[in-house]
Amino acid sequence: MARLDPHSYNDDTQPETETLDWKARVDFRTRRLHAEATLTLKEASAGPLDLDTRDLDIRSVVDGQGHPLPFQVSPPEPILGSRLRIQLPSGVKQLTVRYRTSPEASALQWLTPSQTAGGQHPFLYSQCQAIHARSVVPLQDTPRLRIRYRATLQVPKALKAVMAASFVRREEHGVEAEEHYEMPQPVPPYLLAFAVGSLAMRTLGPRSRVWAEPELLEDATEEFSGVDEMLRAAESLFGPYDWERFDLLTMPPSFPYGGMENPRLTFLTPTLIAGDKSLVNVVAHELAHSWTGNLVTNASAEHFWLNEGFTVFAERRILEALAGPEVAALHAALGRRSLDEAMNHFRAHPQLTALRTHLDGVDPDEAFSQVPYEKGYLLLRAMEDAAGREAFDGFLRRYLDTYRFRALTTEEFITFTEKELPGVLAKVNAEAYLDQPGVPAHAPSPRSKRLEALEALKGKVPTAEVVKDWTPTEWQLFLEGMPQGTSRDVFRQLDERFHLTDSRNSEVLVTWLVAAVRAGWEPALARAEAFLGEVGRMKYLKPLYGVLGASREHRARARSLFQQYSERYHPIARQGVELILSRS
Ligand code: BES
Ligand code: ZN
């Protein structure tokens, strides 16, 4: 017996699931899904079958003929959840589990009408990456295994259910509607995703629509109108798009991530709607996952950099193609800053700053950081520089081709690269990226005219003339580069001149608020506090609660704000903030 993924009970000597048929009734009153999951195995076999579950209330397990099968739910482990062991008599190829989810299911957020833009209808959505699918469906919850699925969601008739899958049909019966979806391509379980709410859509291009609450639809349509051009740019870099449609779903503000690459339906935070398309690099990122991540997948969270490092690299190639090398370099510079911060954050856990990690007994949500993203990006950039762009592009195409619809480990990446780009790994000292902590001394560093201009302004208050062509990324770089100990008076002057506290760009706003609160510039506090009540994106909650919690003056306030607002956050975000506040 071998358990190849530290975050799953899956045992590779047991049969693998081929398809899932999933039927769930969404009950907003009790905050439960009443569900039935039918797993069809690749081959009939006898003996134990271990599935991952978390907080599921298992009612029954039957075989394809409806005969009960013996099963046992083990006591929950804090990270893995409970093993559901089903005893298969010989010849069983199909089994059905009847169960209901818990109101505390870690993948689900149930929103009251008041937590939505429209205020009239409740909302429900899922976020399964990394290991939360098991709180929604009992399955082999490891990215090593892929499933095809069919799903039916039963929802109140006033609501629309969308899924990261292909729409089949909607039927209405009495007060309920049944929405049928199908995912014909095999996907890892963490890509199972759905949302239910008052949702409307607009067409963005031949392969794309945007979904949003009606109140947000117009702004979302405007912000994301460039998506088809992006799709074509990505195809010319990475080959044909394999998922038919690339639709977007604008999430409620409590969505804990910037974006989530659910296939055919990327989930996006509404904080991307800045009014000027300045944050669409997140869309480029999620689109890039259609190749790196969704086609070629990390075998476990220990190899997460294969998903995210490649995707950041691909995201910046898309940006370069659409907006030019200067813009891509500015993003790389921001990335480098966030990497340095992550290194500092993990100084007590240097082993989490290597790309290849060992996560036995470690929750992937807690290991999450910018390291796999930005250190992974640097490794791929170094390889591109060493091999030359043309050779590296050929390598990328062959990599995508070889591993499409499969999962791989860092070891397999090394073997493949040695064969395809002999000598390159040694030349860039890949070992220092893959297995050693910190940022390698000779890592590539972004260069550009605009970056040099920013460097020269460090610590100064620029004139309106100087900043008139700045992109929000330049603002962010400027603000992040303000030296420690910058006086409050500088913050006051900056705000007077540039109204940063009123910025509509969430990245600029949060960078500004964090720096200003850290410097003790009081007027930023009220906006920071209000923002914590509006938005549940972890990228913002963590630094804001972090900077409040780190100051003796504001610590108590941070705790009481969290108490007041935690109900509004997704369970994953809640857990993340709790950790930060408990350490401060
Ligand atoms: N797949 C991630 C989000 C994620 C990671 C969810 C790990 C759960 C566990 C997504 O593609 C992502 O990286 N989003 C970033 C976007 C950014 C890098 C452009 C985010 O949310 O900030
Ligand atoms: Zn990503």
Tab-separated table of N, CA, C and O in Angstrom, residues 502-568:
chain	number	residue	atom	x	y	z
A	502	ASP	N	-8.597	57.271	-1.215
A	502	ASP	CA	-9.825	57.086	-2.000
A	502	ASP	C	-9.587	56.249	-3.259
A	502	ASP	O	-10.465	56.198	-4.130
A	503	SER	N	-8.432	55.640	-3.384
A	503	SER	CA	-8.130	54.907	-4.620
A	503	SER	C	-9.179	53.830	-4.889
A	503	SER	O	-9.623	53.121	-3.989
A	504	ARG	N	-9.559	53.697	-6.144
A	504	ARG	CA	-10.501	52.647	-6.551
A	504	ARG	C	-9.766	51.373	-6.914
A	504	ARG	O	-10.360	50.350	-7.191
A	505	ASN	N	-8.450	51.480	-6.982
A	505	ASN	CA	-7.651	50.307	-7.318
A	505	ASN	C	-7.281	49.600	-6.018
A	505	ASN	O	-6.517	50.114	-5.203
A	506	SER	N	-7.834	48.401	-5.814
A	506	SER	CA	-7.676	47.735	-4.517
A	506	SER	C	-6.214	47.432	-4.186
A	506	SER	O	-5.822	47.466	-3.014
A	507	GLU	N	-5.407	47.169	-5.200
A	507	GLU	CA	-3.990	46.879	-4.934
A	507	GLU	C	-3.280	48.122	-4.403
A	507	GLU	O	-2.541	48.055	-3.416
A	508	VAL	N	-3.513	49.240	-5.083
A	508	VAL	CA	-2.902	50.493	-4.640
A	508	VAL	C	-3.428	50.852	-3.255
A	508	VAL	O	-2.663	51.196	-2.346
A	509	LEU	N	-4.741	50.740	-3.094
A	509	LEU	CA	-5.356	51.109	-1.816
A	509	LEU	C	-4.748	50.320	-0.659
A	509	LEU	O	-4.346	50.892	0.354
A	510	VAL	N	-4.679	48.993	-0.810
A	510	VAL	CA	-4.207	48.182	0.316
A	510	VAL	C	-2.719	48.431	0.579
A	510	VAL	O	-2.298	48.537	1.734
A	511	THR	N	-1.935	48.570	-0.474
A	511	THR	CA	-0.507	48.880	-0.275
A	511	THR	C	-0.366	50.178	0.512
A	511	THR	O	0.431	50.293	1.446
A	512	TRP	N	-1.156	51.155	0.093
A	512	TRP	CA	-1.146	52.457	0.755
A	512	TRP	C	-1.570	52.345	2.219
A	512	TRP	O	-0.909	52.839	3.120
A	513	LEU	N	-2.695	51.659	2.447
A	513	LEU	CA	-3.216	51.573	3.817
A	513	LEU	C	-2.239	50.851	4.740
A	513	LEU	O	-2.023	51.273	5.879
A	514	VAL	N	-1.638	49.788	4.232
A	514	VAL	CA	-0.702	49.045	5.074
A	514	VAL	C	0.492	49.926	5.450
A	514	VAL	O	0.892	50.006	6.618
A	515	ALA	N	1.045	50.624	4.451
A	515	ALA	CA	2.202	51.484	4.728
A	515	ALA	C	1.825	52.612	5.686
A	515	ALA	O	2.561	52.935	6.619
A	516	ALA	N	0.636	53.201	5.453
A	516	ALA	CA	0.232	54.353	6.266
A	516	ALA	C	-0.076	53.933	7.704
A	516	ALA	O	0.316	54.625	8.653
A	517	VAL	N	-0.762	52.788	7.866
A	517	VAL	CA	-1.063	52.327	9.221
A	517	VAL	C	0.237	51.984	9.941
A	517	VAL	O	0.432	52.321	11.113
A	518	ARG	N	1.149	51.350	9.212
A	518	ARG	CA	2.439	50.992	9.827
A	518	ARG	C	3.171	52.242	10.303
A	518	ARG	O	3.803	52.236	11.358
A	519	ALA	N	3.055	53.305	9.528
A	519	ALA	CA	3.748	54.547	9.897
A	519	ALA	C	2.988	55.336	10.969
A	519	ALA	O	3.455	56.380	11.422
A	520	GLY	N	1.800	54.820	11.343
A	520	GLY	CA	1.031	55.503	12.375
A	520	GLY	C	0.300	56.737	11.869
A	520	GLY	O	-0.013	57.637	12.644
A	521	TRP	N	0.017	56.763	10.579
A	521	TRP	CA	-0.729	57.903	10.033
A	521	TRP	C	-2.223	57.638	10.206
A	521	TRP	O	-2.828	56.868	9.456
A	522	GLU	N	-2.784	58.254	11.217
A	522	GLU	CA	-4.133	57.929	11.684
A	522	GLU	C	-5.249	57.958	10.629
A	522	GLU	O	-6.111	57.084	10.618
A	523	PRO	N	-5.260	58.965	9.733
A	523	PRO	CA	-6.399	59.039	8.807
A	523	PRO	C	-6.594	57.776	7.955
A	523	PRO	O	-7.678	57.576	7.403
A	524	ALA	N	-5.587	56.931	7.846
A	524	ALA	CA	-5.745	55.709	7.057
A	524	ALA	C	-6.572	54.658	7.797
A	524	ALA	O	-7.146	53.753	7.190
A	525	LEU	N	-6.630	54.783	9.121
A	525	LEU	CA	-7.261	53.738	9.928
A	525	LEU	C	-8.719	53.483	9.590
A	525	LEU	O	-9.144	52.335	9.416
A	526	ALA	N	-9.474	54.555	9.481
A	526	ALA	CA	-10.913	54.404	9.251
A	526	ALA	C	-11.162	53.671	7.934
A	526	ALA	O	-12.010	52.766	7.865
A	527	ARG	N	-10.397	54.024	6.895
A	527	ARG	CA	-10.579	53.359	5.601
A	527	ARG	C	-10.165	51.885	5.701
A	527	ARG	O	-10.837	51.011	5.150
A	528	ALA	N	-9.090	51.626	6.414
A	528	ALA	CA	-8.634	50.239	6.576
A	528	ALA	C	-9.714	49.417	7.275
A	528	ALA	O	-10.040	48.298	6.858
A	529	GLU	N	-10.282	49.992	8.319
A	529	GLU	CA	-11.304	49.262	9.065
A	529	GLU	C	-12.540	49.001	8.211
A	529	GLU	O	-13.092	47.907	8.218
A	530	ALA	N	-12.956	50.014	7.466
A	530	ALA	CA	-14.133	49.843	6.613
A	530	ALA	C	-13.859	48.775	5.545
A	530	ALA	O	-14.689	47.904	5.284
A	531	PHE	N	-12.669	48.822	4.966
A	531	PHE	CA	-12.307	47.886	3.908
A	531	PHE	C	-12.365	46.443	4.422
A	531	PHE	O	-12.815	45.540	3.713
A	532	LEU	N	-11.938	46.225	5.658
A	532	LEU	CA	-11.972	44.878	6.231
A	532	LEU	C	-13.394	44.341	6.337
A	532	LEU	O	-13.614	43.137	6.360
A	533	GLY	N	-14.350	45.251	6.402
A	533	GLY	CA	-15.741	44.831	6.447
A	533	GLY	C	-16.365	44.652	5.072
A	533	GLY	O	-17.453	44.105	4.939
A	534	GLU	N	-15.643	45.117	4.044
A	534	GLU	CA	-16.217	45.046	2.689
A	534	GLU	C	-15.701	43.865	1.902
A	534	GLU	O	-16.395	43.330	1.035
A	535	VAL	N	-14.445	43.479	2.135
A	535	VAL	CA	-13.753	42.562	1.246
A	535	VAL	C	-13.190	41.379	2.031
A	535	VAL	O	-12.701	41.548	3.134
A	536	GLY	N	-13.295	40.180	1.454
A	536	GLY	CA	-12.782	38.995	2.149
A	536	GLY	C	-11.607	38.345	1.442
A	536	GLY	O	-11.283	37.193	1.708
A	537	ARG	N	-10.973	39.083	0.538
A	537	ARG	CA	-9.840	38.519	-0.203
A	537	ARG	C	-8.621	38.420	0.721
A	537	ARG	O	-8.172	39.420	1.275
A	538	MET	N	-8.112	37.204	0.862
A	538	MET	CA	-7.043	36.969	1.846
A	538	MET	C	-5.805	37.804	1.607
A	538	MET	O	-5.116	38.190	2.539
A	539	LYS	N	-5.511	38.043	0.325
A	539	LYS	CA	-4.333	38.841	-0.001
A	539	LYS	C	-4.397	40.215	0.664
A	539	LYS	O	-3.366	40.839	0.899
A	540	TYR	N	-5.600	40.693	0.948
A	540	TYR	CA	-5.754	41.988	1.606
A	540	TYR	C	-5.971	41.840	3.117
A	540	TYR	O	-5.476	42.637	3.897
A	541	LEU	N	-6.744	40.824	3.490
A	541	LEU	CA	-7.019	40.659	4.922
A	541	LEU	C	-5.728	40.402	5.693
A	541	LEU	O	-5.520	40.960	6.775
A	542	LYS	N	-4.860	39.552	5.133
A	542	LYS	CA	-3.676	39.165	5.895
A	542	LYS	C	-2.763	40.353	6.208
A	542	LYS	O	-2.425	40.563	7.370
A	543	PRO	N	-2.356	41.160	5.211
A	543	PRO	CA	-1.490	42.290	5.577
A	543	PRO	C	-2.198	43.342	6.425
A	543	PRO	O	-1.577	43.931	7.311
A	544	LEU	N	-3.492	43.551	6.182
A	544	LEU	CA	-4.174	44.575	6.969
A	544	LEU	C	-4.334	44.138	8.425
A	544	LEU	O	-3.984	44.882	9.346
A	545	TYR	N	-4.848	42.920	8.631
A	545	TYR	CA	-4.915	42.441	10.017
A	545	TYR	C	-3.510	42.302	10.596
A	545	TYR	O	-3.286	42.541	11.780
A	546	GLY	N	-2.568	41.923	9.750
A	546	GLY	CA	-1.187	41.754	10.200
A	546	GLY	C	-0.630	43.062	10.747
A	546	GLY	O	-0.066	43.093	11.843
A	547	VAL	N	-0.802	44.140	10.010
A	547	VAL	CA	-0.205	45.404	10.442
A	547	VAL	C	-0.954	45.971	11.657
A	547	VAL	O	-0.342	46.543	12.557
A	548	LEU	N	-2.245	45.746	11.716
A	548	LEU	CA	-2.998	46.193	12.897
A	548	LEU	C	-2.594	45.372	14.124
A	548	LEU	O	-2.342	45.904	15.202
A	549	GLY	N	-2.522	44.037	13.893
A	549	GLY	CA	-2.193	43.141	15.016
A	549	GLY	C	-0.774	43.358	15.523
A	549	GLY	O	-0.450	43.075	16.674
A	550	ALA	N	0.107	43.852	14.663
A	550	ALA	CA	1.505	44.029	15.057
A	550	ALA	C	1.707	45.286	15.896
A	550	ALA	O	2.759	45.457	16.500
A	551	SER	N	0.702	46.162	15.919
A	551	SER	CA	0.899	47.378	16.705
A	551	SER	C	0.165	47.246	18.036
A	551	SER	O	-0.999	46.842	18.077
A	552	ARG	N	0.885	47.579	19.086
A	552	ARG	CA	0.302	47.426	20.420
A	552	ARG	C	-0.980	48.245	20.527
A	552	ARG	O	-1.961	47.837	21.121
A	553	GLU	N	-0.942	49.395	19.871
A	553	GLU	CA	-2.073	50.312	19.910
A	553	GLU	C	-3.345	49.744	19.287
A	553	GLU	O	-4.441	49.982	19.764
A	554	HIS	N	-3.159	49.023	18.175
A	554	HIS	CA	-4.335	48.620	17.406
A	554	HIS	C	-4.723	47.154	17.556
A	554	HIS	O	-5.686	46.705	16.968
A	555	ARG	N	-3.930	46.421	18.334
A	555	ARG	CA	-4.151	44.970	18.407
A	555	ARG	C	-5.572	44.624	18.863
A	555	ARG	O	-6.258	43.807	18.258
A	556	ALA	N	-6.010	45.256	19.926
A	556	ALA	CA	-7.331	44.947	20.476
A	556	ALA	C	-8.425	45.274	19.453
A	556	ALA	O	-9.385	44.522	19.263
A	557	ARG	N	-8.214	46.383	18.764
A	557	ARG	CA	-9.164	46.807	17.739
A	557	ARG	C	-9.209	45.771	16.604
A	557	ARG	O	-10.274	45.427	16.100
A	558	ALA	N	-8.047	45.271	16.223
A	558	ALA	CA	-7.979	44.265	15.165
A	558	ALA	C	-8.801	43.041	15.565
A	558	ALA	O	-9.581	42.502	14.772
A	559	ARG	N	-8.650	42.625	16.837
A	559	ARG	CA	-9.395	41.449	17.299
A	559	ARG	C	-10.892	41.712	17.289
A	559	ARG	O	-11.679	40.860	16.887
A	560	SER	N	-11.291	42.900	17.714
A	560	SER	CA	-12.741	43.137	17.764
A	560	SER	C	-13.321	43.305	16.356
A	560	SER	O	-14.445	42.884	16.094
A	561	LEU	N	-12.522	43.887	15.451
A	561	LEU	CA	-12.995	43.957	14.064
A	561	LEU	C	-13.189	42.558	13.498
A	561	LEU	O	-14.173	42.264	12.826
A	562	PHE	N	-12.234	41.700	13.793
A	562	PHE	CA	-12.325	40.340	13.272
A	562	PHE	C	-13.561	39.627	13.827
A	562	PHE	O	-14.276	38.935	13.109
A	563	GLN	N	-13.813	39.850	15.114
A	563	GLN	CA	-15.019	39.251	15.702
A	563	GLN	C	-16.273	39.729	14.990
A	563	GLN	O	-17.160	38.953	14.677
A	564	GLN	N	-16.271	41.015	14.721
A	564	GLN	CA	-17.433	41.611	14.068
A	564	GLN	C	-17.601	41.109	12.629
A	564	GLN	O	-18.714	40.884	12.170
A	565	TYR	N	-16.486	40.934	11.928
A	565	TYR	CA	-16.557	40.653	10.501
A	565	TYR	C	-16.376	39.184	10.114
A	565	TYR	O	-16.644	38.820	8.961
A	566	SER	N	-15.921	38.347	11.014
A	566	SER	CA	-15.482	37.008	10.597
A	566	SER	C	-16.611	36.206	9.937
A	566	SER	O	-16.367	35.403	9.046
A	567	GLU	N	-17.847	36.471	10.365
A	567	GLU	CA	-19.007	35.831	9.749
A	567	GLU	C	-19.065	36.058	8.244
A	567	GLU	O	-19.606	35.271	7.491
A	568	ARG	N	-18.521	37.198	7.823
A	568	ARG	CA	-18.595	37.556	6.410
A	568	ARG	C	-17.523	36.876	5.578
A	568	ARG	O	-17.565	36.929	4.356
